[in-house]
Short mmCIF file of C-alpha atoms and ligand atoms in Angstrom, two decimals:
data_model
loop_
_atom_site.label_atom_id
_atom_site.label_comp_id
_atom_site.label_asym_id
_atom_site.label_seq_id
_atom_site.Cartn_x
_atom_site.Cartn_y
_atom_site.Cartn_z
CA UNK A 527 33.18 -64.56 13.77
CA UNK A 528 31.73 -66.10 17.25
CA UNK A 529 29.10 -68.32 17.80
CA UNK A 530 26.20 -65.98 17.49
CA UNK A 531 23.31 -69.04 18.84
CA UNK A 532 22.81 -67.66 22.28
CA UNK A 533 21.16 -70.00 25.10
CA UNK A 534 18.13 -67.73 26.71
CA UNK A 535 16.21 -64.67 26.10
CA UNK A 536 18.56 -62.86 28.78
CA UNK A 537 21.49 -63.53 26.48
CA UNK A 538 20.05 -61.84 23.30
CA UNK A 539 19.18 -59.05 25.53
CA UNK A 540 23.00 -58.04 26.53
CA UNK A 541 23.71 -59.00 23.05
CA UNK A 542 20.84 -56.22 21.72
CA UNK A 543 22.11 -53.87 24.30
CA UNK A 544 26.05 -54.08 23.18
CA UNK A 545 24.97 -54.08 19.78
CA UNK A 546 22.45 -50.89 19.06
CA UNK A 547 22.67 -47.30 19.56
CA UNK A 548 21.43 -46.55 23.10
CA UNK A 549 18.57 -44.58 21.85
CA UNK A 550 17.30 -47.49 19.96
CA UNK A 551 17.90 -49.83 22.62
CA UNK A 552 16.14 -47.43 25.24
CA UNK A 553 13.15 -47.25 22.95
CA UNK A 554 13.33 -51.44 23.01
CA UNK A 555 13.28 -51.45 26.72
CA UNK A 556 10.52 -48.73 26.75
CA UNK A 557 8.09 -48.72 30.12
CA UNK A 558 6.68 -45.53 31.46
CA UNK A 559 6.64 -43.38 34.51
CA UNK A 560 8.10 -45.63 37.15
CA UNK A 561 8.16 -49.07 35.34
CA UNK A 562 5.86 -50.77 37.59
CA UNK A 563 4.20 -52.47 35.56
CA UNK A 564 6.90 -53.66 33.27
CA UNK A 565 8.69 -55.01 36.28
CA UNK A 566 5.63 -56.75 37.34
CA UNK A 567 5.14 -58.45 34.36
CA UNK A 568 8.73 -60.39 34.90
CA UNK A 569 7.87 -60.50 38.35
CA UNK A 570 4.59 -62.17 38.40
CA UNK A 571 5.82 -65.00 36.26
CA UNK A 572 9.01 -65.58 38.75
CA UNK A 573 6.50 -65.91 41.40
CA UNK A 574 4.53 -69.03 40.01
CA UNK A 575 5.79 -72.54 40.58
CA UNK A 576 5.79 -76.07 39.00
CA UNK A 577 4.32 -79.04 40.30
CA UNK A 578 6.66 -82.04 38.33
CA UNK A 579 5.95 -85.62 38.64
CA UNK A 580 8.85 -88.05 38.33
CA UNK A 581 7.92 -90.82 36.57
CA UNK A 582 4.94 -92.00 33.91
CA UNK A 583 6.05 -88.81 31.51
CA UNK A 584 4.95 -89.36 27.80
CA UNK A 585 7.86 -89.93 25.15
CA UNK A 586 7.09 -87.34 22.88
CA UNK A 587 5.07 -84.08 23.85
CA UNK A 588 2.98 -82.26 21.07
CA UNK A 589 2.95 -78.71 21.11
CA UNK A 590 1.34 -77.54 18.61
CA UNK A 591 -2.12 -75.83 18.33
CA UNK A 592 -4.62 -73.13 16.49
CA UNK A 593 -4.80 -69.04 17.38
CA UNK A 594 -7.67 -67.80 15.76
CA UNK A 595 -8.24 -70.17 13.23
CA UNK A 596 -4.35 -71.02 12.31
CA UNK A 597 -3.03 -73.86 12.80
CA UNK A 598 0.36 -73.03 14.47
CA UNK A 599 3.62 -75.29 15.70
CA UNK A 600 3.43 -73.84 19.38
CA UNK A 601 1.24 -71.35 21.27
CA UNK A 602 3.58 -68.50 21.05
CA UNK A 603 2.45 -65.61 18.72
CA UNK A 604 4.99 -62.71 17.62
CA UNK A 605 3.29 -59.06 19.13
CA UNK A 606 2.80 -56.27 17.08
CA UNK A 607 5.91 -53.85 17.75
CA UNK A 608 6.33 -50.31 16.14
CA UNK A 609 10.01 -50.42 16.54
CA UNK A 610 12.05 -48.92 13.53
CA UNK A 611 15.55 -48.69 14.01
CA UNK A 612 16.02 -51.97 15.14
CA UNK A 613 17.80 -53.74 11.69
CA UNK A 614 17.72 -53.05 8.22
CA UNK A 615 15.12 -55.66 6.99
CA UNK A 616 12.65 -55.07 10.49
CA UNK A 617 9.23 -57.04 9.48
CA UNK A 618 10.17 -59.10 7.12
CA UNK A 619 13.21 -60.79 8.86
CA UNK A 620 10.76 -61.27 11.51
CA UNK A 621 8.11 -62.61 9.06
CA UNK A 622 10.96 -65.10 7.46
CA UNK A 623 11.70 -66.26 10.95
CA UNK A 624 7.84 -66.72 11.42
CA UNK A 625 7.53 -68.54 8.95
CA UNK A 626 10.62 -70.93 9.25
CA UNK A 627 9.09 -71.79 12.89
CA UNK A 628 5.24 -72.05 12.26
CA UNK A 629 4.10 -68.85 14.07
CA UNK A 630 1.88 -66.21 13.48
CA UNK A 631 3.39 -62.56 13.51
CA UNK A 632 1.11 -59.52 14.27
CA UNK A 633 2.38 -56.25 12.17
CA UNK A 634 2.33 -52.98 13.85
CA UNK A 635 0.51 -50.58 11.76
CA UNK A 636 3.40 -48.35 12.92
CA UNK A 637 5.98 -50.71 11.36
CA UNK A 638 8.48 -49.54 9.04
CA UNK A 639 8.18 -51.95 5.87
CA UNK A 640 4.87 -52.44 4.21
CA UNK A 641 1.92 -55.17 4.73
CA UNK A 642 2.46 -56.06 1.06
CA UNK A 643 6.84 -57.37 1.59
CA UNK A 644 5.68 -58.30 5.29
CA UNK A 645 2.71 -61.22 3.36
CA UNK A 646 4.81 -61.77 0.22
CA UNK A 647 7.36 -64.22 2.97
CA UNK A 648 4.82 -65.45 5.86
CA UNK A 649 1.14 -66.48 4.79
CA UNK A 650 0.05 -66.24 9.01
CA UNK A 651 -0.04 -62.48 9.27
CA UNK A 652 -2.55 -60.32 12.04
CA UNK A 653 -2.38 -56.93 11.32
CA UNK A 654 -2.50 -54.23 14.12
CA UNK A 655 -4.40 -50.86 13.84
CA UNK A 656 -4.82 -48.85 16.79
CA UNK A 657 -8.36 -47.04 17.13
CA UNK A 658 -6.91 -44.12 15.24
CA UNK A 659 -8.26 -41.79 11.81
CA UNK A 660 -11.28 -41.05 10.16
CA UNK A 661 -13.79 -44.29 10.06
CA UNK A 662 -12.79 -44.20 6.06
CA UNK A 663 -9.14 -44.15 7.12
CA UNK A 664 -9.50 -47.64 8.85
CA UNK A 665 -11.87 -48.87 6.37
CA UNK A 666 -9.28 -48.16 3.87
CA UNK A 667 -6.71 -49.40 5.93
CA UNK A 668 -8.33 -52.78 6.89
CA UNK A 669 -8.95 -53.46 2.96
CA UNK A 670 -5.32 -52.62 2.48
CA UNK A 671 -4.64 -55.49 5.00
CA UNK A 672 -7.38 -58.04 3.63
CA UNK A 673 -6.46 -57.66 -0.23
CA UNK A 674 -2.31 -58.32 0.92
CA UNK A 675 -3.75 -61.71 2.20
CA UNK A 676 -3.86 -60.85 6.23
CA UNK A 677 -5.36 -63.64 8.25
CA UNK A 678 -6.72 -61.37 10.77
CA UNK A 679 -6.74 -58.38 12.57
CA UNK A 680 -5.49 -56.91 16.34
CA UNK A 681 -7.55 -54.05 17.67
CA UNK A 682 -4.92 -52.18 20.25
CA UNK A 683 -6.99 -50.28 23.06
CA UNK A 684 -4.94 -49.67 25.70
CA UNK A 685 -3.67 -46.70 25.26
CA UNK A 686 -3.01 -43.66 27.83
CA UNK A 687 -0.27 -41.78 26.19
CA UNK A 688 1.73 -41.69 28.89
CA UNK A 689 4.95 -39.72 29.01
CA UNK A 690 7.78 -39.28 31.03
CA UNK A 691 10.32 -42.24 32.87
CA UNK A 692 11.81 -41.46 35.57
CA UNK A 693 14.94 -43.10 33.98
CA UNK A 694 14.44 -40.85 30.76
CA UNK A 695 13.18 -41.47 27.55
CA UNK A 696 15.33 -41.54 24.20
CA UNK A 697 15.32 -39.07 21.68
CA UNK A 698 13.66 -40.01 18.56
CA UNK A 699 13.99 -37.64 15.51
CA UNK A 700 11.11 -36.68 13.30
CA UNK A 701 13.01 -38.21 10.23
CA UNK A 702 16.29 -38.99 9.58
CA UNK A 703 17.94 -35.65 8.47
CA UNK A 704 21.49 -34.24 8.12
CA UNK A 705 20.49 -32.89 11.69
CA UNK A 706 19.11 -35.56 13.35
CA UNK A 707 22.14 -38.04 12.01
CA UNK A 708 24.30 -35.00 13.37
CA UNK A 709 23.26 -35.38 16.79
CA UNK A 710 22.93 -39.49 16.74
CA UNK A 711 26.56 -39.97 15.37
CA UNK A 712 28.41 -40.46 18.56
CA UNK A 713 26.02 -42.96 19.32
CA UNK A 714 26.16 -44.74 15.84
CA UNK A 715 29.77 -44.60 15.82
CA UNK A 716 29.98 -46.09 19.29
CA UNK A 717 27.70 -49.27 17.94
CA UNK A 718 29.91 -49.97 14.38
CA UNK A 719 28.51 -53.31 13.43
CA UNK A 720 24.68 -51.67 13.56
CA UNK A 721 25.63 -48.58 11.72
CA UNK A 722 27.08 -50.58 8.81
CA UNK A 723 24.24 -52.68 9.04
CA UNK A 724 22.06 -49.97 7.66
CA UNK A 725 24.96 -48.49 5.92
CA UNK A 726 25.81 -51.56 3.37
CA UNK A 727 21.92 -51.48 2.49
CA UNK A 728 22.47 -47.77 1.43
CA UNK A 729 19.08 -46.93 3.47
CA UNK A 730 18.82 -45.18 7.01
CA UNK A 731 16.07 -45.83 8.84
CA UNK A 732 13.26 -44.26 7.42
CA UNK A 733 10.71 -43.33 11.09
CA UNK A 734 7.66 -43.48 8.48
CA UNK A 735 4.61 -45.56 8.91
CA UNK A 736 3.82 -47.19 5.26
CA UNK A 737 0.62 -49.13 6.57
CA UNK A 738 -1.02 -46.04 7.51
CA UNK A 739 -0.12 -44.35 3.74
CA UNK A 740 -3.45 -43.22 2.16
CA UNK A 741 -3.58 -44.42 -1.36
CA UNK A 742 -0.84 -42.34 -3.35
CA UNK A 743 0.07 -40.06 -0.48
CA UNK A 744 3.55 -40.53 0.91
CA UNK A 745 3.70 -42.56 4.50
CA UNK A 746 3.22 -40.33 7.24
CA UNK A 747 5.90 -39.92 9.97
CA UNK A 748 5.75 -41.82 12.88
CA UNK A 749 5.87 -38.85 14.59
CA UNK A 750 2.30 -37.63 12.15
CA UNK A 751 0.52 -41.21 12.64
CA UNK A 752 1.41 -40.79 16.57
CA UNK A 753 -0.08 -37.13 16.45
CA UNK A 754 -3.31 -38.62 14.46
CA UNK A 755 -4.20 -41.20 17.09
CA UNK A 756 -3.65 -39.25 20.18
CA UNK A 757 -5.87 -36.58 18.45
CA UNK A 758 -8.86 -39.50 17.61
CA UNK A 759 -11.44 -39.57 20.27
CA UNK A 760 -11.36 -43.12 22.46
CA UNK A 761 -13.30 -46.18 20.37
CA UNK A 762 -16.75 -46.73 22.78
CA UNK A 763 -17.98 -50.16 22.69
CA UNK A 764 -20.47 -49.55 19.51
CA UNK A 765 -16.87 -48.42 18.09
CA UNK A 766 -15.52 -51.89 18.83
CA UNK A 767 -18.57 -53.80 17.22
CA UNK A 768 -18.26 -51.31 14.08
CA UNK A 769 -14.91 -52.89 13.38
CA UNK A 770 -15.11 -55.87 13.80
CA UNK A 771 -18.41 -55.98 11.68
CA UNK A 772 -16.37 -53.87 9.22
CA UNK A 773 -13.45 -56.69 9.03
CA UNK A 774 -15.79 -59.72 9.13
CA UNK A 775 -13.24 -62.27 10.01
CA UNK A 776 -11.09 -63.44 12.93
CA UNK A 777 -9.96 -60.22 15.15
CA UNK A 778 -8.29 -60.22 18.79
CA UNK A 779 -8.52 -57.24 21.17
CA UNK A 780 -5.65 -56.52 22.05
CA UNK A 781 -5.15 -54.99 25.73
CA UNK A 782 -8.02 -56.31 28.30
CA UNK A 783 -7.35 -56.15 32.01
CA UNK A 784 -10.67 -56.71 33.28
CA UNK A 785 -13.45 -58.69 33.37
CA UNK A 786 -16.25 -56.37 32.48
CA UNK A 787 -14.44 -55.06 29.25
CA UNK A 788 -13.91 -58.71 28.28
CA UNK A 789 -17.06 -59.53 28.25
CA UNK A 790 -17.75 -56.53 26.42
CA UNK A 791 -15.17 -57.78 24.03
CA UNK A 792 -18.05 -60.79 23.54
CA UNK A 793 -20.53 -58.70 23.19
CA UNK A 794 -18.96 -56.73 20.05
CA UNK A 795 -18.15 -60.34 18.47
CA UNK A 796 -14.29 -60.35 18.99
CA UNK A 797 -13.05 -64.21 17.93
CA UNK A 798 -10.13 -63.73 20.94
CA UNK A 799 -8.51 -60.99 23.23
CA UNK A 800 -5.07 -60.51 25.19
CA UNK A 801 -4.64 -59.88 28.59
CA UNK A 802 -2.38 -57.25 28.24
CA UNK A 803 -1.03 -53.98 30.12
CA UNK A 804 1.16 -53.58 26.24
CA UNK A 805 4.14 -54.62 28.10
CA UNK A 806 4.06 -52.07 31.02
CA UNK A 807 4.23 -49.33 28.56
CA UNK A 808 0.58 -47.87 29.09
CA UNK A 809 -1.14 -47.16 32.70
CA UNK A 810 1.93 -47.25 35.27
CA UNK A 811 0.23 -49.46 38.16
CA UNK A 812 -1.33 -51.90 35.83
CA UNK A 813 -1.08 -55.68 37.45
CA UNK A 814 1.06 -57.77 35.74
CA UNK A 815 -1.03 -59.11 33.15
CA UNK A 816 -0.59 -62.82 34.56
CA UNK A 817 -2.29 -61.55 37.21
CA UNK A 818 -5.41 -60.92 35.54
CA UNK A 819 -5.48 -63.97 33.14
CA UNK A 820 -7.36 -66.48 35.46
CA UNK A 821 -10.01 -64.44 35.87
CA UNK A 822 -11.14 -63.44 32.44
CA UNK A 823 -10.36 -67.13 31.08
CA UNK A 824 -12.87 -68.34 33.73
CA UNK A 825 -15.57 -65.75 32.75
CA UNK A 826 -15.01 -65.68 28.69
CA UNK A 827 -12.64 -68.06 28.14
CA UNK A 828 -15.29 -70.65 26.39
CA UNK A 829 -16.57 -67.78 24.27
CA UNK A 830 -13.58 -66.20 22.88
CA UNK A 831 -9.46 -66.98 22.66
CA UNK A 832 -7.56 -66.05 25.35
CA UNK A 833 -4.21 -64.51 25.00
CA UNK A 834 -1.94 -63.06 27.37
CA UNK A 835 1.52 -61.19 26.75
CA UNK A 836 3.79 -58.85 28.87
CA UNK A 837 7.01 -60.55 30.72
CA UNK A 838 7.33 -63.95 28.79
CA UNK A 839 11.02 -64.38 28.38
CA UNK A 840 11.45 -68.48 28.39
CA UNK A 841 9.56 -71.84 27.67
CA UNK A 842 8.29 -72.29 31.56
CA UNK A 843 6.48 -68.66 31.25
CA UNK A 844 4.45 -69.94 28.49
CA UNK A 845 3.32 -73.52 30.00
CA UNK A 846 2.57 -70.66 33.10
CA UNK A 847 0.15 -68.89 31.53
CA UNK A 848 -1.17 -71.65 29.63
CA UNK A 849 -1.94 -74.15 32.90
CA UNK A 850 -3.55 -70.63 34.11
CA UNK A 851 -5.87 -70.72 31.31
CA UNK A 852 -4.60 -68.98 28.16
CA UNK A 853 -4.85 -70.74 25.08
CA UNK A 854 -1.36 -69.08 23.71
CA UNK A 855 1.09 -66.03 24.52
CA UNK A 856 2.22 -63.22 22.73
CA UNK A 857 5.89 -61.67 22.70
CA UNK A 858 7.23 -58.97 22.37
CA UNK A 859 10.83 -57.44 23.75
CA UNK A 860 11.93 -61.13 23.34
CA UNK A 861 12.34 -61.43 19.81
CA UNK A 862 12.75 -57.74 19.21
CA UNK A 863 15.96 -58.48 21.29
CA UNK A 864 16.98 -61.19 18.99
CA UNK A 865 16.03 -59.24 16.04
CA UNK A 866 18.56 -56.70 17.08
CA UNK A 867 21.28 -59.61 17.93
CA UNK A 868 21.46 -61.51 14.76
CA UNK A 869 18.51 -60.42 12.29
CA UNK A 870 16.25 -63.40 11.40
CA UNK A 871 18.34 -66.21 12.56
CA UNK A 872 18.02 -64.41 15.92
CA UNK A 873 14.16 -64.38 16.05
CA UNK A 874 14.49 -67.97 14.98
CA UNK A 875 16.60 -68.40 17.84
CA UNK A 876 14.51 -66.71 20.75
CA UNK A 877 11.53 -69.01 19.17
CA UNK A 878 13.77 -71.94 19.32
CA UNK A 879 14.40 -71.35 23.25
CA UNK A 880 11.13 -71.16 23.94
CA UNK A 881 10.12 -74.45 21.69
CA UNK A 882 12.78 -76.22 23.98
CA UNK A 883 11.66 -74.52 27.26
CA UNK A 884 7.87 -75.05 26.88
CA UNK A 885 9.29 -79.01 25.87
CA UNK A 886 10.77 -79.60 28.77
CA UNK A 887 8.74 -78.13 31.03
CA UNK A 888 5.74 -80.45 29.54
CA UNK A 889 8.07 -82.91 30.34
CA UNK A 890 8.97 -82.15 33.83
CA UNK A 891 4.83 -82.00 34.17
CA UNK A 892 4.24 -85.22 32.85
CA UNK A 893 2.26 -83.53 30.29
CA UNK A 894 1.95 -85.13 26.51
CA UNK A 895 0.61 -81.37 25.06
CA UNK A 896 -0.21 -78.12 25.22
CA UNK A 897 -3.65 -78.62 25.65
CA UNK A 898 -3.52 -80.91 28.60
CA UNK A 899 -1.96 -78.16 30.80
CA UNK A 900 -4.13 -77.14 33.82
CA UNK A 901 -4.05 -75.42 37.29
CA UNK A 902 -2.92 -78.28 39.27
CA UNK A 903 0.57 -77.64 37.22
CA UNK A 904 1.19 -74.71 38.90
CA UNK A 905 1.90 -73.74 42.59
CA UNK A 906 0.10 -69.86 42.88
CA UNK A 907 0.78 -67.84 45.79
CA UNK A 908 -2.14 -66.95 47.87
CA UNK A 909 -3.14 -63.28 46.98
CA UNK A 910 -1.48 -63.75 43.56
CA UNK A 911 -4.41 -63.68 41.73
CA UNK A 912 -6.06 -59.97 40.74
CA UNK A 913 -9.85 -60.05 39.51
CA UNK A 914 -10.44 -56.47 37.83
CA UNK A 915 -14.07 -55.90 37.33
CA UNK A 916 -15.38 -58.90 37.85
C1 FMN B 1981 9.19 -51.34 21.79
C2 FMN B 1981 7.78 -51.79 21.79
C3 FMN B 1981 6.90 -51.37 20.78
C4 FMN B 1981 5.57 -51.79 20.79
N1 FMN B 1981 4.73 -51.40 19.77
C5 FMN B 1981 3.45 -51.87 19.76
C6 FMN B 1981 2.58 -51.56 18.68
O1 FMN B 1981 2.95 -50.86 17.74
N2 FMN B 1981 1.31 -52.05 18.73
C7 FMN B 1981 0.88 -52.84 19.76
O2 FMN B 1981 -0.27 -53.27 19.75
N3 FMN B 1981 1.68 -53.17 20.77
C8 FMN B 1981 2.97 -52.71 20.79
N4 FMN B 1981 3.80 -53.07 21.82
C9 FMN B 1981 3.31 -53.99 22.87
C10 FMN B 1981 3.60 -55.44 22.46
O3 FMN B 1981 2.80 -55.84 21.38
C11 FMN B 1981 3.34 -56.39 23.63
O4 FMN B 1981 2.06 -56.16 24.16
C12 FMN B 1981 4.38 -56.28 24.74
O5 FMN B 1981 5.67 -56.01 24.22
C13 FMN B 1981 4.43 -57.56 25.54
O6 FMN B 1981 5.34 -57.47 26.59
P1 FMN B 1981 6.84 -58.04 26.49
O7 FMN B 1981 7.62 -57.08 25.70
O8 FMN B 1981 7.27 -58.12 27.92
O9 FMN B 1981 6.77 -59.40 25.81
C14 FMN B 1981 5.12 -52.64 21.82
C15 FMN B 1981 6.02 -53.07 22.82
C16 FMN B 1981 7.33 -52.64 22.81
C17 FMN B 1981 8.27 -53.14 23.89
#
């Protein structure tokens, strides 16, 4: 068997895309309508510089830090990703490789194993609900969370349902049937090493959503918990404040482009938010959301923790949005990508290229930590900068 370390983010990605079905890969790469704002996140970043001294550099650079009360070995947090099919143990390979590198990990409440296995291997767990059910549902669902030992919760509100790419969209059965394997065999069979992946654990992916179970009832579909949010009215601002009163401890909207709705965020006693356009997969058109991070750090930034995720793929993209005010980043296609390319020791690995990247670039700054990273350490375009609602 080859070396299976790979060197950069882009690596694990070819390596995901040789290795699973293209219908689980396609769902990976996601996006909607035109991908404009999924190729402006990558963009954006590309179009920042560095501004390195030469000499007078520290001899050891610290990079560790605290996201929302945690104390954490770098300012990288895993995203919340409802992605199924990806490999056999999902969550809790990512958890394990959490926990090996000192990161927090938010859990999709569309994920395919349960809170409970997801705690049981990684004490630094956020868990995600989306603005979705009956007021009792997410009651019931937040104590679910609390009493499996969560350490906080993500509040997802971007949302548009948006359908249609103009490059197609994969097809994604309602549950794994004789039919649906039917008409995904060629695929499977084309992608051996993934198939028997699932097929030595006995288990095919199951497409439910156990976090969103009610108590004794079988896990909805993903397809069911999908139908169940898109048919929930849109959380107002009185919403957001409900929820956060209702969870009482550290909780991060997740999904802010503007500067209005962050200070809302204040206002309904969030402890942190993300800049986020949910990886380009919402409201086609979006800015990047490095665009938009400057401008809500300036106007919140002392009030509540600023995140920012969407188009971080190495170490340089995090000291980026850090020197432009964020206090950490969150990822998401990156370590799904090494998920799919070696399972656990592939998450590990993604983290570990972006331990070494943010290292050297603090380096290449001068810079002895995280927190001494500012706006001189980055050279920003003119008209680079978007201020939504401010
Ligand atoms: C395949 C996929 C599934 C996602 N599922 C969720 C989800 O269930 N909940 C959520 O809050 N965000 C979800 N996101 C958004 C991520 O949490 C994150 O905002 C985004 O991936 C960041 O961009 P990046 O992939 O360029 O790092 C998903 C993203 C992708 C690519």
């Amino acid at each position: 068997m080859g070396n299976k370390w790979f060197e950069t983010v882009a690596v694990a990605q070819r390596r995901a895309q040789r290795r699973l079905p293209r219908s689980v890969y396609g769902a990976l790469i996601a996006g909607s309508e035109k991908g404009l704002s999924a190729l402006d996140n990558l963009d954006a970043f590309d179009e920042l510089g560095f501004a390195p001294h030469v000499a007078g550099a520290p001899e050891s650079r610290d990079l560790s830090t605290t996201v929302l009360g945690q104390a954490v070995s770098m300012p990288v947090v895993l995203s919340p990703t409802g992605v199924q099919a990806v490999h056999p143990q999902g969550e809790v390979a990512v958890a394990r490789a959490a926990a090996a590198r000192g990161v927090l990990m938010g859990l999709s409440s569309f994920a395919s194993q349960p809170i409970e296995a997801v705690t049981r291997v990684h004490g630094q767990v956020l868990f995600q609900l989306y603005w979705s059910g009956t007021r009792d549902e997410m009651i019931q669902r937040l104590e679910r969370a609390r009493a499996a030992g969560a350490v906080g919760v993500i509040l997802t509100l971007d949302w548009s349902f948006a359908h249609g790419r103009d490059w197609g969209s994969p097809w994604i059965p309602e549950r794994m049937d004789l039919r649906a394997m039917v008409r995904l065999a060629p695929e499977a069979l084309a992608r051996p090493a993934w198939t028997w992946s699932f097929a030595k654990t006995g288990h095919l992916p199951s497409l439910s959503t156990p976090n969103l179970a009610a108590p004794g009832a079988p896990a909805p579909t993903f397809f069911g918990a999908y139908g169940e949010w898109m048919q929930s009215p849109p959380a107002s601002w009185q919403d957001v404040a409900w929820l956060v009163a209702q969870w009482g401890g550290p909780l991060l909207v997740k999904g802010v482009c503007r500067v209005d709705d962050a200070k809302r965020v204040v206002d309904a006693g969030a402890t942190a938010l993300s800049v986020s356009n949910h990886g380009g997969n919402n409201l086609d058109g979006t800015p990047a959301s490095i665009r938009a991070l400057s401008a809500i750090a300036e106007a919140v930034g002392d009030e509540v923790e600023v995140l920012v995720d969407g188009g971080v793929r190495r170490g340089g993209d995090v000291v980026k949005a850090l020197a432009l005010g964020a206090r950490a980043v969150m990822i998401g296609r990156a370590y799904l990508w090494g998920l799919a390319a070696n399972g656990q020791a592939g998450v590990e690995n993604v983290l570990d290229v972006l331990r070494g990247g943010i290292d050297s670039t603090l380096r290449g700054l001068g810079r002895a930590s995280v927190g001494e990273l500012g706006r001189e350490d980055v050279v920003v375009p003119p008209g680079f900068t978007r201020s939504l609602g401010s």
